[in-house]
Short mmCIF file of C-alpha atoms and ligand atoms in Angstrom, two decimals:
data_model
loop_
_atom_site.label_atom_id
_atom_site.label_comp_id
_atom_site.label_asym_id
_atom_site.label_seq_id
_atom_site.Cartn_x
_atom_site.Cartn_y
_atom_site.Cartn_z
CA UNK A 91 3.53 -75.13 -51.23
CA UNK A 92 5.54 -78.52 -50.82
CA UNK A 93 8.66 -76.70 -51.73
CA UNK A 94 10.05 -79.36 -54.37
CA UNK A 95 8.91 -82.30 -52.02
CA UNK A 96 6.46 -84.73 -53.18
CA UNK A 97 4.76 -84.87 -49.95
CA UNK A 98 3.83 -82.84 -47.13
CA UNK A 99 5.23 -85.44 -44.80
CA UNK A 100 8.81 -84.92 -46.78
CA UNK A 101 8.79 -81.55 -46.62
CA UNK A 102 7.56 -81.38 -42.89
CA UNK A 103 10.37 -84.17 -42.24
CA UNK A 104 13.11 -81.70 -44.05
CA UNK A 105 11.82 -78.45 -42.22
CA UNK A 106 12.56 -80.03 -38.63
CA UNK A 107 16.25 -78.19 -38.26
CA UNK A 108 14.93 -74.93 -38.77
CA UNK A 109 11.75 -75.07 -36.93
CA UNK A 110 13.87 -76.42 -34.02
CA UNK A 111 15.93 -73.78 -34.62
CA UNK A 112 13.46 -71.28 -34.18
CA UNK A 113 12.15 -73.30 -30.56
CA UNK A 114 15.49 -73.05 -29.51
CA UNK A 115 15.96 -69.58 -30.16
CA UNK A 116 12.62 -68.66 -28.40
CA UNK A 117 13.03 -70.17 -25.39
CA UNK A 118 17.23 -69.91 -24.94
CA UNK A 119 17.04 -65.95 -26.28
CA UNK A 120 19.23 -64.65 -28.35
CA UNK A 121 23.02 -65.15 -26.24
CA UNK A 122 21.85 -69.24 -25.54
CA UNK A 123 22.68 -69.39 -22.71
CA UNK A 124 19.37 -69.25 -20.13
CA UNK A 125 15.75 -70.36 -20.60
CA UNK A 126 13.36 -67.32 -20.99
CA UNK A 127 9.53 -68.84 -20.18
CA UNK A 128 6.62 -66.59 -21.70
CA UNK A 129 4.60 -64.51 -19.71
CA UNK A 130 6.21 -64.42 -16.73
CA UNK A 131 7.67 -67.96 -16.27
CA UNK A 132 6.56 -71.09 -14.03
CA UNK A 133 6.87 -70.98 -10.50
CA UNK A 134 8.20 -74.88 -9.74
CA UNK A 135 8.54 -73.62 -6.00
CA UNK A 136 5.38 -76.00 -4.44
CA UNK A 137 5.05 -78.35 -7.82
CA UNK A 138 6.21 -82.05 -6.33
CA UNK A 139 4.34 -84.13 -9.35
CA UNK A 140 3.35 -83.64 -12.77
CA UNK A 141 1.01 -84.90 -14.86
CA UNK A 142 1.17 -85.26 -18.42
CA UNK A 143 -1.84 -85.71 -20.50
CA UNK A 144 -2.28 -86.23 -24.75
CA UNK A 145 -3.15 -89.05 -26.82
CA UNK A 146 -1.05 -90.12 -30.00
CA UNK A 147 2.35 -88.89 -31.05
CA UNK A 148 1.69 -86.37 -28.49
CA UNK A 149 1.45 -89.18 -25.75
CA UNK A 150 4.61 -90.40 -26.92
CA UNK A 151 6.31 -86.85 -26.86
CA UNK A 152 5.18 -87.11 -22.92
CA UNK A 153 6.29 -90.72 -21.91
CA UNK A 154 9.38 -89.32 -23.12
CA UNK A 155 9.10 -86.08 -21.43
CA UNK A 156 8.84 -88.60 -18.03
CA UNK A 157 12.45 -89.57 -18.48
CA UNK A 158 13.62 -86.24 -18.09
CA UNK A 159 12.31 -84.52 -15.55
CA UNK A 160 12.29 -87.39 -13.54
CA UNK A 161 16.12 -87.99 -14.18
CA UNK A 162 17.20 -84.42 -14.62
CA UNK A 163 14.91 -82.39 -11.95
CA UNK A 164 13.49 -85.55 -9.79
CA UNK A 165 9.66 -84.87 -10.28
CA UNK A 166 7.75 -87.41 -10.33
CA UNK A 167 5.81 -87.77 -13.67
CA UNK A 168 2.41 -90.09 -14.34
CA UNK A 169 1.34 -89.89 -17.74
CA UNK A 170 -1.82 -91.36 -19.25
CA UNK A 171 -3.29 -91.30 -22.57
CA UNK A 172 -6.52 -88.60 -22.43
CA UNK A 173 -9.35 -91.15 -22.94
CA UNK A 174 -8.52 -93.40 -19.81
CA UNK A 175 -7.47 -90.54 -17.38
CA UNK A 176 -11.02 -88.49 -17.76
CA UNK A 177 -13.02 -91.15 -17.09
CA UNK A 178 -11.22 -92.23 -14.66
CA UNK A 179 -11.22 -89.24 -12.08
CA UNK A 180 -7.89 -89.74 -10.87
CA UNK A 181 -7.29 -87.96 -8.01
CA UNK A 182 -5.25 -84.50 -9.06
CA UNK A 183 -4.30 -82.87 -5.69
CA UNK A 184 -2.08 -79.35 -4.37
CA UNK A 185 1.31 -79.28 -6.07
CA UNK A 186 0.41 -81.32 -8.96
CA UNK A 187 1.18 -79.33 -12.38
CA UNK A 188 -0.64 -80.52 -14.97
CA UNK A 189 0.65 -80.49 -18.40
CA UNK A 190 -1.39 -81.25 -21.63
CA UNK A 191 0.95 -81.42 -25.11
CA UNK A 192 -1.86 -81.06 -28.25
CA UNK A 193 -0.09 -79.89 -31.61
CA UNK A 194 -4.14 -78.47 -33.07
CA UNK A 195 -5.27 -77.66 -29.29
CA UNK A 196 -8.28 -79.08 -29.92
CA UNK A 197 -8.31 -82.69 -29.69
CA UNK A 198 -11.92 -83.67 -27.92
CA UNK A 199 -10.04 -86.10 -25.06
CA UNK A 200 -7.40 -84.00 -23.93
CA UNK A 201 -9.77 -80.45 -23.45
CA UNK A 202 -11.91 -83.01 -21.52
CA UNK A 203 -8.77 -84.03 -19.56
CA UNK A 204 -7.73 -80.25 -18.99
CA UNK A 205 -11.06 -79.08 -17.88
CA UNK A 206 -11.16 -82.11 -15.43
CA UNK A 207 -8.16 -80.79 -13.36
CA UNK A 208 -8.93 -76.99 -13.68
CA UNK A 209 -9.63 -75.94 -9.93
CA UNK A 210 -7.87 -79.40 -8.89
CA UNK A 211 -4.19 -78.71 -10.02
CA UNK A 212 -1.81 -76.26 -8.71
CA UNK A 213 -1.59 -74.90 -12.36
CA UNK A 214 -2.27 -75.81 -16.08
CA UNK A 215 0.29 -75.49 -18.72
CA UNK A 216 -0.70 -77.14 -22.51
CA UNK A 217 2.02 -77.34 -25.01
CA UNK A 218 0.59 -76.48 -28.21
CA UNK A 219 1.24 -75.66 -32.13
CA UNK A 220 -1.77 -73.28 -32.25
CA UNK A 221 -1.67 -70.18 -29.70
CA UNK A 222 -4.94 -69.25 -30.19
CA UNK A 223 -6.40 -73.00 -29.80
CA UNK A 224 -8.81 -73.96 -27.24
CA UNK A 225 -5.96 -75.87 -24.86
CA UNK A 226 -4.18 -73.04 -25.18
CA UNK A 227 -6.79 -70.64 -24.18
CA UNK A 228 -8.00 -72.44 -21.10
CA UNK A 229 -4.56 -72.49 -19.45
CA UNK A 230 -2.82 -71.33 -17.07
CA UNK A 231 -0.11 -71.00 -19.51
CA UNK A 232 0.28 -71.80 -22.77
CA UNK A 233 3.67 -72.68 -24.50
CA UNK A 234 4.10 -72.56 -28.18
CA UNK A 235 6.29 -75.39 -30.28
CA UNK A 236 6.65 -72.71 -33.40
CA UNK A 237 6.34 -75.71 -35.32
CA UNK A 238 4.72 -73.63 -37.98
CA UNK A 239 1.49 -75.38 -40.13
CA UNK A 240 1.62 -79.07 -40.23
CA UNK A 241 0.08 -80.76 -42.71
CA UNK A 242 0.74 -84.15 -43.23
CA UNK A 243 -1.48 -85.65 -40.67
CA UNK A 244 1.21 -87.52 -39.28
CA UNK A 245 2.86 -85.75 -37.00
CA UNK A 246 6.43 -85.12 -38.14
CA UNK A 247 8.38 -81.49 -37.05
CA UNK A 248 5.32 -81.02 -34.31
CA UNK A 249 6.69 -84.15 -32.14
CA UNK A 250 10.44 -82.93 -32.44
CA UNK A 251 9.11 -79.26 -31.33
CA UNK A 252 7.02 -80.93 -28.68
CA UNK A 253 10.18 -83.13 -27.46
CA UNK A 254 12.40 -79.71 -27.77
CA UNK A 255 10.35 -77.27 -25.74
CA UNK A 256 9.40 -80.42 -23.04
CA UNK A 257 13.74 -80.82 -22.52
CA UNK A 258 13.83 -76.95 -22.19
CA UNK A 259 10.72 -76.95 -19.18
CA UNK A 260 12.60 -80.04 -17.47
CA UNK A 261 15.33 -78.24 -17.66
CA UNK A 262 14.26 -74.70 -15.77
CA UNK A 263 12.10 -77.62 -13.67
CA UNK A 264 15.82 -78.81 -12.92
CA UNK A 265 17.56 -75.92 -12.68
CA UNK A 266 14.65 -74.11 -10.46
CA UNK A 267 14.53 -77.13 -7.84
CA UNK A 268 18.91 -76.82 -7.48
CA UNK A 269 18.71 -80.26 -9.00
CA UNK A 270 21.35 -79.69 -11.84
CA UNK A 271 24.61 -78.42 -11.95
CA UNK A 272 25.77 -75.29 -13.62
CA UNK A 273 28.22 -77.17 -15.53
CA UNK A 274 25.69 -79.47 -16.54
CA UNK A 275 23.01 -77.47 -17.91
CA UNK A 276 25.46 -75.10 -19.98
CA UNK A 277 26.52 -78.06 -21.32
CA UNK A 278 22.71 -79.33 -21.78
CA UNK A 279 21.85 -75.88 -23.55
CA UNK A 280 25.06 -75.98 -25.60
CA UNK A 281 24.07 -79.54 -26.91
CA UNK A 282 20.64 -77.61 -27.69
CA UNK A 283 21.88 -74.97 -29.26
CA UNK A 284 23.83 -77.21 -31.98
CA UNK A 285 21.14 -79.96 -32.16
CA UNK A 286 19.87 -78.26 -35.46
CA UNK A 287 23.59 -78.67 -37.08
CA UNK A 288 22.88 -81.93 -35.97
CA UNK A 289 19.71 -83.04 -37.30
CA UNK A 290 20.86 -81.41 -40.69
CA UNK A 291 23.32 -84.40 -40.66
CA UNK A 292 20.94 -86.79 -39.79
CA UNK A 293 18.91 -86.02 -42.74
CA UNK A 294 21.19 -87.45 -44.55
CA UNK A 295 20.45 -90.91 -43.27
CA UNK A 296 17.83 -90.29 -45.93
CA UNK A 297 18.99 -92.12 -48.46
CA UNK A 298 19.87 -95.61 -46.63
CA UNK A 299 16.41 -95.30 -44.83
CA UNK A 300 14.61 -95.42 -48.42
CA UNK A 301 17.22 -98.36 -49.73
CA UNK A 302 16.33 -99.88 -46.64
CA UNK A 303 12.34 -99.05 -47.11
CA UNK A 304 12.04 -100.91 -49.94
CA UNK A 305 12.87 -103.97 -48.15
CA UNK A 306 10.77 -103.38 -45.38
CA UNK A 307 7.67 -102.91 -47.58
CA UNK A 308 7.50 -106.38 -48.11
CA UNK A 309 7.55 -107.03 -44.31
CA UNK A 310 4.04 -108.32 -42.20
CA UNK A 311 4.79 -107.04 -39.14
CA UNK A 312 7.77 -104.68 -38.25
CA UNK A 313 8.64 -105.06 -34.26
CA UNK A 314 10.70 -102.02 -32.98
CA UNK A 315 13.06 -102.51 -29.31
CA UNK A 316 14.07 -99.36 -27.22
CA UNK A 317 15.17 -98.65 -23.52
CA UNK A 318 15.35 -95.84 -21.82
CA UNK A 319 14.64 -92.62 -23.67
CA UNK A 320 14.52 -94.89 -26.59
CA UNK A 321 11.15 -96.55 -25.73
CA UNK A 322 8.99 -94.28 -26.07
CA UNK A 323 10.43 -93.39 -29.44
CA UNK A 324 10.01 -97.03 -30.58
CA UNK A 325 6.57 -96.22 -29.88
CA UNK A 326 6.42 -93.34 -31.96
CA UNK A 327 8.12 -95.28 -35.59
CA UNK A 328 5.67 -98.27 -34.58
CA UNK A 329 2.57 -95.70 -34.86
CA UNK A 330 4.13 -93.97 -37.75
CA UNK A 331 4.83 -97.30 -39.56
CA UNK A 332 0.83 -98.33 -39.01
CA UNK A 333 -0.55 -95.12 -39.43
CA UNK A 334 1.05 -94.32 -43.38
CA UNK A 335 2.22 -97.89 -44.64
CA UNK A 336 -0.42 -99.67 -43.19
CA UNK A 337 2.39 -102.43 -42.11
CA UNK A 338 1.01 -103.68 -38.69
CA UNK A 339 3.92 -102.43 -36.18
CA UNK A 340 4.67 -102.67 -32.42
CA UNK A 341 6.69 -101.24 -30.60
CA UNK A 342 7.92 -102.97 -26.98
CA UNK A 343 10.65 -101.87 -24.67
CA UNK A 344 13.47 -104.49 -24.75
CA UNK A 345 13.74 -105.77 -21.71
CA UNK A 346 9.99 -107.05 -22.30
CA UNK A 347 10.65 -109.19 -25.47
CA UNK A 348 11.14 -112.42 -23.68
CA UNK A 349 8.00 -111.79 -21.08
CA UNK A 350 6.10 -112.73 -24.77
CA UNK A 351 6.75 -110.89 -27.79
CA UNK A 352 9.52 -113.31 -28.74
CA UNK A 353 7.79 -115.60 -29.39
CA UNK A 354 6.33 -113.46 -32.34
CA UNK A 355 10.24 -113.27 -34.33
CA UNK A 356 10.87 -115.16 -37.34
CA UNK A 357 13.05 -114.51 -40.13
CA UNK A 358 10.29 -112.49 -41.56
CA UNK A 359 9.61 -109.84 -39.22
CA UNK A 360 11.93 -107.10 -39.91
CA UNK A 361 13.23 -105.48 -36.02
CA UNK A 362 13.86 -101.99 -35.92
CA UNK A 363 16.36 -101.56 -32.52
CA UNK A 364 17.02 -97.73 -31.59
CA UNK A 365 19.88 -97.82 -29.40
CA UNK A 366 22.80 -94.54 -28.93
CA UNK A 367 25.87 -96.19 -27.49
CA UNK A 368 24.45 -95.19 -23.83
CA UNK A 369 23.98 -96.45 -20.54
CA UNK A 370 21.93 -99.15 -21.28
CA UNK A 371 23.11 -100.48 -24.67
CA UNK A 372 25.19 -103.10 -23.40
CA UNK A 373 21.36 -104.65 -22.37
CA UNK A 374 20.32 -104.29 -25.56
CA UNK A 375 22.83 -105.42 -27.35
CA UNK A 376 21.76 -108.87 -25.56
CA UNK A 377 17.94 -108.46 -26.58
CA UNK A 378 19.58 -108.06 -29.96
CA UNK A 379 21.13 -111.33 -30.03
CA UNK A 380 17.73 -112.99 -28.51
CA UNK A 381 16.59 -111.33 -31.74
CA UNK A 382 19.11 -112.97 -33.91
CA UNK A 383 19.38 -116.28 -32.59
CA UNK A 384 16.32 -116.63 -33.75
CA UNK A 385 16.65 -116.25 -37.09
CA UNK A 386 15.41 -111.94 -36.66
CA UNK A 387 16.44 -109.90 -38.76
CA UNK A 388 17.49 -106.41 -36.85
CA UNK A 389 17.65 -103.09 -38.56
CA UNK A 390 20.18 -101.38 -35.59
CA UNK A 391 19.89 -97.33 -35.51
CA UNK A 392 22.61 -96.08 -33.28
CA UNK A 393 25.84 -93.98 -33.74
CA UNK A 394 29.51 -95.16 -34.60
CA UNK A 395 30.74 -96.73 -31.65
CA UNK A 396 27.26 -98.15 -31.29
CA UNK A 397 27.12 -99.72 -34.51
CA UNK A 398 30.93 -100.82 -33.55
CA UNK A 399 30.21 -102.36 -30.84
CA UNK A 400 27.00 -104.49 -31.97
CA UNK A 401 29.25 -107.28 -33.64
CA UNK A 402 28.52 -109.79 -36.77
CA UNK A 403 24.31 -110.42 -37.68
CA UNK A 404 23.00 -106.96 -37.68
CA UNK A 405 21.15 -107.09 -40.98
CA UNK A 406 20.82 -103.75 -41.44
CA UNK A 407 21.95 -100.60 -40.45
CA UNK A 408 21.65 -96.81 -39.94
CA UNK A 409 24.22 -94.80 -38.42
CA UNK A 410 23.52 -91.81 -36.58
CA UNK A 411 25.36 -88.05 -35.24
CA UNK A 412 26.84 -88.23 -31.64
CA UNK A 413 24.75 -86.63 -29.51
CA UNK A 414 24.61 -86.21 -25.53
CA UNK A 415 22.12 -89.21 -24.51
CA UNK A 416 19.54 -86.41 -22.92
CA UNK A 417 19.17 -85.89 -26.90
CA UNK A 418 18.85 -88.94 -28.82
CA UNK A 419 14.44 -89.32 -28.86
CA UNK A 420 14.92 -85.46 -30.73
CA UNK A 421 17.81 -86.68 -32.86
CA UNK A 422 16.49 -90.69 -33.55
CA UNK A 423 13.07 -89.29 -34.52
CA UNK A 424 14.57 -88.54 -37.83
CA UNK A 425 14.93 -91.87 -38.82
CA UNK A 426 11.99 -93.31 -37.84
CA UNK A 427 10.01 -90.98 -39.28
CA UNK A 428 12.23 -91.18 -42.73
CA UNK A 429 11.61 -95.10 -42.59
CA UNK A 430 7.60 -94.72 -41.97
CA UNK A 431 7.83 -92.12 -44.65
CA UNK A 432 9.78 -94.38 -47.46
CA UNK A 433 8.13 -97.69 -46.67
CA UNK A 434 5.05 -95.65 -47.68
CA UNK A 435 6.30 -94.40 -50.56
CA UNK A 436 6.93 -97.67 -51.81
CA UNK A 437 3.99 -98.88 -50.64
CA UNK A 438 1.99 -96.45 -52.56
CA UNK A 439 -0.32 -95.49 -50.04
CA UNK A 440 -1.77 -91.68 -49.35
CA UNK A 441 0.70 -90.45 -47.75
CA UNK A 442 -0.46 -86.99 -46.63
CA UNK A 443 -3.90 -88.49 -46.26
CA UNK A 444 -3.99 -91.86 -44.69
CA UNK A 445 -7.17 -93.97 -44.63
CA UNK A 446 -9.48 -93.34 -41.76
CA UNK A 447 -7.42 -90.57 -40.29
CA UNK A 448 -8.01 -86.75 -39.25
CA UNK A 449 -5.34 -84.20 -38.57
CA UNK A 450 -7.40 -83.02 -35.84
CA UNK A 451 -9.65 -85.16 -33.62
CA UNK A 452 -12.40 -83.10 -32.27
CA UNK A 453 -15.00 -85.71 -31.52
CA UNK A 454 -14.29 -88.22 -28.87
C1 LIG B 24 0.07 -89.27 -35.13
C2 LIG B 24 -0.60 -87.99 -34.99
C3 LIG B 24 -1.38 -88.46 -33.38
C4 LIG B 24 -2.24 -87.36 -32.92
C5 LIG B 24 -2.97 -87.38 -32.15
C6 LIG B 24 -3.13 -86.21 -31.05
O1 LIG B 24 0.92 -89.24 -36.18
O2 LIG B 24 -1.00 -87.59 -35.30
O3 LIG B 24 -1.58 -89.61 -33.18
O4 LIG B 24 -0.68 -86.97 -32.36
O5 LIG B 24 -4.30 -87.54 -33.06
O6 LIG B 24 -3.26 -84.51 -31.82
P1 LIG B 24 -2.89 -83.15 -30.92
O7 LIG B 24 -1.30 -83.34 -30.98
O8 LIG B 24 -3.46 -82.47 -32.03
O9 LIG B 24 -4.02 -83.28 -30.23
#
């Protein structure tokens, strides 16, 4: 049942305020002021390193979470795609928390990576959407993301719910390790409680994304740029775009632009820049200027303050609500998904069943 939407993907994008509200309620309890993990929780004493492994969109959720675990909890994190991790035979030592993220819980490479860590890691934890899945069953602790069934092959609500659960886990690690003040913790929990409403507002960018997508649908190539927490999101935006619209899309860390990819820029290439006005914003502005100086068409996704500060020359923009910088990946996932969705619709592709792709990849 598409609940009045043309595609399951549109329905699942629109559902994000509700499903994230569910996840937040589940992990922050009725009061919303403390973190509760299932099954007796997780003891971070004795954990001095995290290894996070996943594939595709779930891998980008892990890359995002690396910033959170490192910055909030000061825990070193290694992130890898499961197909590389499993055959590299990396050292996994005591004190390592091995964390696997998978919507289906059945991805062959992720499951094999989990089995490799069994008997080596201190604890095996998974973040899954299907609680009865193999990955959930074989973990010491499985954290549900509560996204509900996801039918569209391109993952949308599962991604934002994965991010939400991973952020809560990073906050719990920071709390247990005494690396976050009570005030800062409460202010981030409060931002999480307010997130469903903020996401509801962000969905209003749908019409802007739709209008923009008519123009993006003409492109042969699209670049996505982001810094810090926006870098993994740029990767996710490019993956979503190529998966369902079949337009070649690539993402780079903004600072990498001048180390090669800038050679691709001309007046035919739209460059989507994801940049809320955070501590790194000024750096991104100078990267945008480099793009514009070469005729590149910049699409800036930012908040009111960012759009004000970005000056002239921006080709198109999408204005996002303001939110604590820590939460921006969850919010900015929406325009990334909406742009891909509307571009695919404009191109007339099979949005829910893109060619060559399967929802659950149970063979390597
Ligand atoms: C992209 C997408 C895939 C999956 C990947 C992992 O939209 O859906 O990249 O994220 O195949 O799948 P799970 O999360 O089921 O392990």
